[in-house]
Amino acid sequence: MTLDDARDDFSRLHRHFTLHLGVAVGLAWLTASYAAFYAPWVRNIRALIDPSAGTARVESTLSYLFVMPAVLLLAWLSVYFGRETMRRFQTLPNQAHEFAAAAVVAFGVFYLSIDRAIAALHAAF
């Protein structure tokens, strides 16, 4: 494999990863916005979601719904604009494994974002 082939593989993987992460960001923001429309706007939404857990940790509806989509948006922006930095600082020996690890982390944050929005919707109904 030559250096040009590696660059082509990286470009292809980066393009696919950026596209799918962008779709996840859009879905996370849409779901959070929909939940924000119906969720109760309170200072401590955790007490409404799980009253038996206690109210030791106070979290408003705004931060509860929009922190994870904001993290995804920042990750997408850093992936989109930091393409050459990602190319230079490869941490795993295989590029496919590196993008797969990044996809697992991004999916975890996406899942948490959707889970929080659904929990806020359940608190509303």
PDB file of C-alpha atoms in Angstrom:
ATOM      1  CA  MET A   1       0.000   0.000   0.000  1.00  0.00           C
ATOM      2  CA  THR A   2       1.420   3.349  -0.966  1.00  0.00           C
ATOM      3  CA  LEU A   3       0.989   6.642   0.817  1.00  0.00           C
ATOM      4  CA  ASP A   4      -1.507   7.793  -1.816  1.00  0.00           C
ATOM      5  CA  ASP A   5      -3.673   4.720  -1.210  1.00  0.00           C
ATOM      6  CA  ALA A   6      -3.632   5.427   2.517  1.00  0.00           C
ATOM      7  CA  ARG A   7      -4.687   9.013   1.875  1.00  0.00           C
ATOM      8  CA  ASP A   8      -7.529   7.813  -0.308  1.00  0.00           C
ATOM      9  CA  ASP A   9      -8.678   5.382   2.389  1.00  0.00           C
ATOM     10  CA  PHE A  10      -8.498   8.113   4.994  1.00  0.00           C
ATOM     11  CA  SER A  11     -10.444  10.513   2.777  1.00  0.00           C
ATOM     12  CA  ARG A  12     -13.139   7.942   2.116  1.00  0.00           C
ATOM     13  CA  LEU A  13     -13.475   6.986   5.780  1.00  0.00           C
ATOM     14  CA  HIS A  14     -13.421  10.614   6.872  1.00  0.00           C
ATOM     15  CA  ARG A  15     -16.107  11.561   4.360  1.00  0.00           C
ATOM     16  CA  HIS A  16     -18.405   8.730   5.493  1.00  0.00           C
ATOM     17  CA  PHE A  17     -17.785   9.412   9.173  1.00  0.00           C
ATOM     18  CA  THR A  18     -18.418  13.148   8.759  1.00  0.00           C
ATOM     19  CA  LEU A  19     -21.655  12.503   6.875  1.00  0.00           C
ATOM     20  CA  HIS A  20     -23.019  10.045   9.424  1.00  0.00           C
ATOM     21  CA  LEU A  21     -21.949  12.156  12.380  1.00  0.00           C
ATOM     22  CA  GLY A  22     -23.702  15.134  10.770  1.00  0.00           C
ATOM     23  CA  VAL A  23     -26.901  13.122  10.421  1.00  0.00           C
ATOM     24  CA  ALA A  24     -26.642  12.077  14.075  1.00  0.00           C
ATOM     25  CA  VAL A  25     -26.131  15.703  15.110  1.00  0.00           C
ATOM     26  CA  GLY A  26     -29.212  16.751  13.157  1.00  0.00           C
ATOM     27  CA  LEU A  27     -31.349  13.984  14.643  1.00  0.00           C
ATOM     28  CA  ALA A  28     -30.130  14.741  18.164  1.00  0.00           C
ATOM     29  CA  TRP A  29     -30.984  18.433  17.804  1.00  0.00           C
ATOM     30  CA  LEU A  30     -34.392  17.668  16.284  1.00  0.00           C
ATOM     31  CA  THR A  31     -35.261  15.239  19.064  1.00  0.00           C
ATOM     32  CA  ALA A  32     -34.067  17.606  21.777  1.00  0.00           C
ATOM     33  CA  SER A  33     -36.010  20.484  20.231  1.00  0.00           C
ATOM     34  CA  TYR A  34     -39.161  18.390  20.006  1.00  0.00           C
ATOM     35  CA  ALA A  35     -38.749  17.298  23.614  1.00  0.00           C
ATOM     36  CA  ALA A  36     -38.108  20.895  24.690  1.00  0.00           C
ATOM     37  CA  PHE A  37     -41.415  21.910  23.145  1.00  0.00           C
ATOM     38  CA  TYR A  38     -43.362  19.409  25.275  1.00  0.00           C
ATOM     39  CA  ALA A  39     -41.177  18.981  28.362  1.00  0.00           C
ATOM     40  CA  PRO A  40     -41.862  20.989  31.483  1.00  0.00           C
ATOM     41  CA  TRP A  41     -39.384  23.856  31.917  1.00  0.00           C
ATOM     42  CA  VAL A  42     -38.278  23.478  35.511  1.00  0.00           C
ATOM     43  CA  ARG A  43     -35.153  24.115  37.503  1.00  0.00           C
ATOM     44  CA  ASN A  44     -34.766  20.448  38.447  1.00  0.00           C
ATOM     45  CA  ILE A  45     -36.088  18.045  35.830  1.00  0.00           C
ATOM     46  CA  ARG A  46     -34.357  15.072  37.444  1.00  0.00           C
ATOM     47  CA  ALA A  47     -36.871  15.176  40.289  1.00  0.00           C
ATOM     48  CA  LEU A  48     -39.699  14.841  37.758  1.00  0.00           C
ATOM     49  CA  ILE A  49     -38.046  12.020  35.827  1.00  0.00           C
ATOM     50  CA  ASP A  50     -37.140   9.883  38.854  1.00  0.00           C
ATOM     51  CA  PRO A  51     -38.715  11.108  42.101  1.00  0.00           C
ATOM     52  CA  SER A  52     -37.426   8.141  44.128  1.00  0.00           C
ATOM     53  CA  ALA A  53     -33.753   8.882  43.392  1.00  0.00           C
ATOM     54  CA  GLY A  54     -33.706  12.070  45.444  1.00  0.00           C
ATOM     55  CA  THR A  55     -32.821  15.560  44.361  1.00  0.00           C
ATOM     56  CA  ALA A  56     -29.128  15.683  45.178  1.00  0.00           C
ATOM     57  CA  ARG A  57     -28.183  16.730  41.651  1.00  0.00           C
ATOM     58  CA  VAL A  58     -30.085  19.682  40.240  1.00  0.00           C
ATOM     59  CA  GLU A  59     -30.246  19.971  36.452  1.00  0.00           C
ATOM     60  CA  SER A  60     -32.475  22.339  34.516  1.00  0.00           C
ATOM     61  CA  THR A  61     -34.473  21.298  31.484  1.00  0.00           C
ATOM     62  CA  LEU A  62     -32.269  23.375  29.189  1.00  0.00           C
ATOM     63  CA  SER A  63     -29.017  21.737  30.240  1.00  0.00           C
ATOM     64  CA  TYR A  64     -30.609  18.297  30.516  1.00  0.00           C
ATOM     65  CA  LEU A  65     -31.817  18.348  26.917  1.00  0.00           C
ATOM     66  CA  PHE A  66     -29.190  20.314  25.025  1.00  0.00           C
ATOM     67  CA  VAL A  67     -25.794  19.385  26.507  1.00  0.00           C
ATOM     68  CA  MET A  68     -25.387  16.136  24.583  1.00  0.00           C
ATOM     69  CA  PRO A  69     -26.458  17.579  21.206  1.00  0.00           C
ATOM     70  CA  ALA A  70     -24.032  20.455  21.815  1.00  0.00           C
ATOM     71  CA  VAL A  71     -21.227  17.957  22.493  1.00  0.00           C
ATOM     72  CA  LEU A  72     -22.099  16.148  19.268  1.00  0.00           C
ATOM     73  CA  LEU A  73     -22.100  19.430  17.355  1.00  0.00           C
ATOM     74  CA  LEU A  74     -18.673  20.345  18.723  1.00  0.00           C
ATOM     75  CA  ALA A  75     -17.371  16.887  17.801  1.00  0.00           C
ATOM     76  CA  TRP A  76     -18.754  17.220  14.279  1.00  0.00           C
ATOM     77  CA  LEU A  77     -17.206  20.661  13.842  1.00  0.00           C
ATOM     78  CA  SER A  78     -13.836  19.430  15.093  1.00  0.00           C
ATOM     79  CA  VAL A  79     -13.967  16.430  12.750  1.00  0.00           C
ATOM     80  CA  TYR A  80     -15.033  18.572   9.799  1.00  0.00           C
ATOM     81  CA  PHE A  81     -12.481  21.336  10.281  1.00  0.00           C
ATOM     82  CA  GLY A  82      -9.719  19.189  11.798  1.00  0.00           C
ATOM     83  CA  ARG A  83      -9.348  16.745   8.960  1.00  0.00           C
ATOM     84  CA  GLU A  84      -5.619  17.248   8.420  1.00  0.00           C
ATOM     85  CA  THR A  85      -4.944  17.169  12.147  1.00  0.00           C
ATOM     86  CA  MET A  86      -6.723  13.832  12.343  1.00  0.00           C
ATOM     87  CA  ARG A  87      -4.678  12.568   9.426  1.00  0.00           C
ATOM     88  CA  ARG A  88      -1.387  13.492  11.120  1.00  0.00           C
ATOM     89  CA  PHE A  89      -2.215  12.256  14.625  1.00  0.00           C
ATOM     90  CA  GLN A  90      -3.310   8.711  14.019  1.00  0.00           C
ATOM     91  CA  THR A  91      -3.426   6.799  17.319  1.00  0.00           C
ATOM     92  CA  LEU A  92      -4.334   3.280  16.202  1.00  0.00           C
ATOM     93  CA  PRO A  93      -2.362   1.309  13.609  1.00  0.00           C
ATOM     94  CA  ASN A  94      -5.382   0.801  11.361  1.00  0.00           C
ATOM     95  CA  GLN A  95      -7.457   3.744  10.124  1.00  0.00           C
ATOM     96  CA  ALA A  96     -10.627   1.685   9.974  1.00  0.00           C
ATOM     97  CA  HIS A  97     -10.226   0.765  13.647  1.00  0.00           C
ATOM     98  CA  GLU A  98      -9.656   4.395  14.526  1.00  0.00           C
ATOM     99  CA  PHE A  99     -12.825   5.523  12.786  1.00  0.00           C
ATOM    100  CA  ALA A 100     -14.731   2.591  14.296  1.00  0.00           C
ATOM    101  CA  ALA A 101     -13.648   3.620  17.804  1.00  0.00           C
ATOM    102  CA  ALA A 102     -14.714   7.196  17.099  1.00  0.00           C
ATOM    103  CA  ALA A 103     -18.053   5.934  15.793  1.00  0.00           C
ATOM    104  CA  VAL A 104     -18.660   3.921  18.968  1.00  0.00           C
ATOM    105  CA  VAL A 105     -18.034   6.982  21.120  1.00  0.00           C
ATOM    106  CA  ALA A 106     -20.209   9.181  18.895  1.00  0.00           C
ATOM    107  CA  PHE A 107     -23.003   6.611  18.962  1.00  0.00           C
ATOM    108  CA  GLY A 108     -22.829   6.511  22.759  1.00  0.00           C
ATOM    109  CA  VAL A 109     -23.240  10.281  23.001  1.00  0.00           C
ATOM    110  CA  PHE A 110     -26.038  10.153  20.399  1.00  0.00           C
ATOM    111  CA  TYR A 111     -27.806   7.436  22.392  1.00  0.00           C
ATOM    112  CA  LEU A 112     -27.548   9.471  25.602  1.00  0.00           C
ATOM    113  CA  SER A 113     -28.957  12.497  23.812  1.00  0.00           C
ATOM    114  CA  ILE A 114     -31.980  10.582  22.505  1.00  0.00           C
ATOM    115  CA  ASP A 115     -32.465   8.826  25.852  1.00  0.00           C
ATOM    116  CA  ARG A 116     -32.552  12.140  27.703  1.00  0.00           C
ATOM    117  CA  ALA A 117     -35.058  13.598  25.253  1.00  0.00           C
ATOM    118  CA  ILE A 118     -37.345  10.581  25.620  1.00  0.00           C
ATOM    119  CA  ALA A 119     -37.072  10.732  29.424  1.00  0.00           C
ATOM    120  CA  ALA A 120     -38.062  14.403  29.338  1.00  0.00           C
ATOM    121  CA  LEU A 121     -41.007  13.549  27.078  1.00  0.00           C
ATOM    122  CA  HIS A 122     -42.132  10.856  29.513  1.00  0.00           C
ATOM    123  CA  ALA A 123     -41.989  13.412  32.330  1.00  0.00           C
ATOM    124  CA  ALA A 124     -44.288  15.662  30.310  1.00  0.00           C
ATOM    125  CA  PHE A 125     -46.956  13.033  29.713  1.00  0.00           C
TER     126      PHE A 125
END
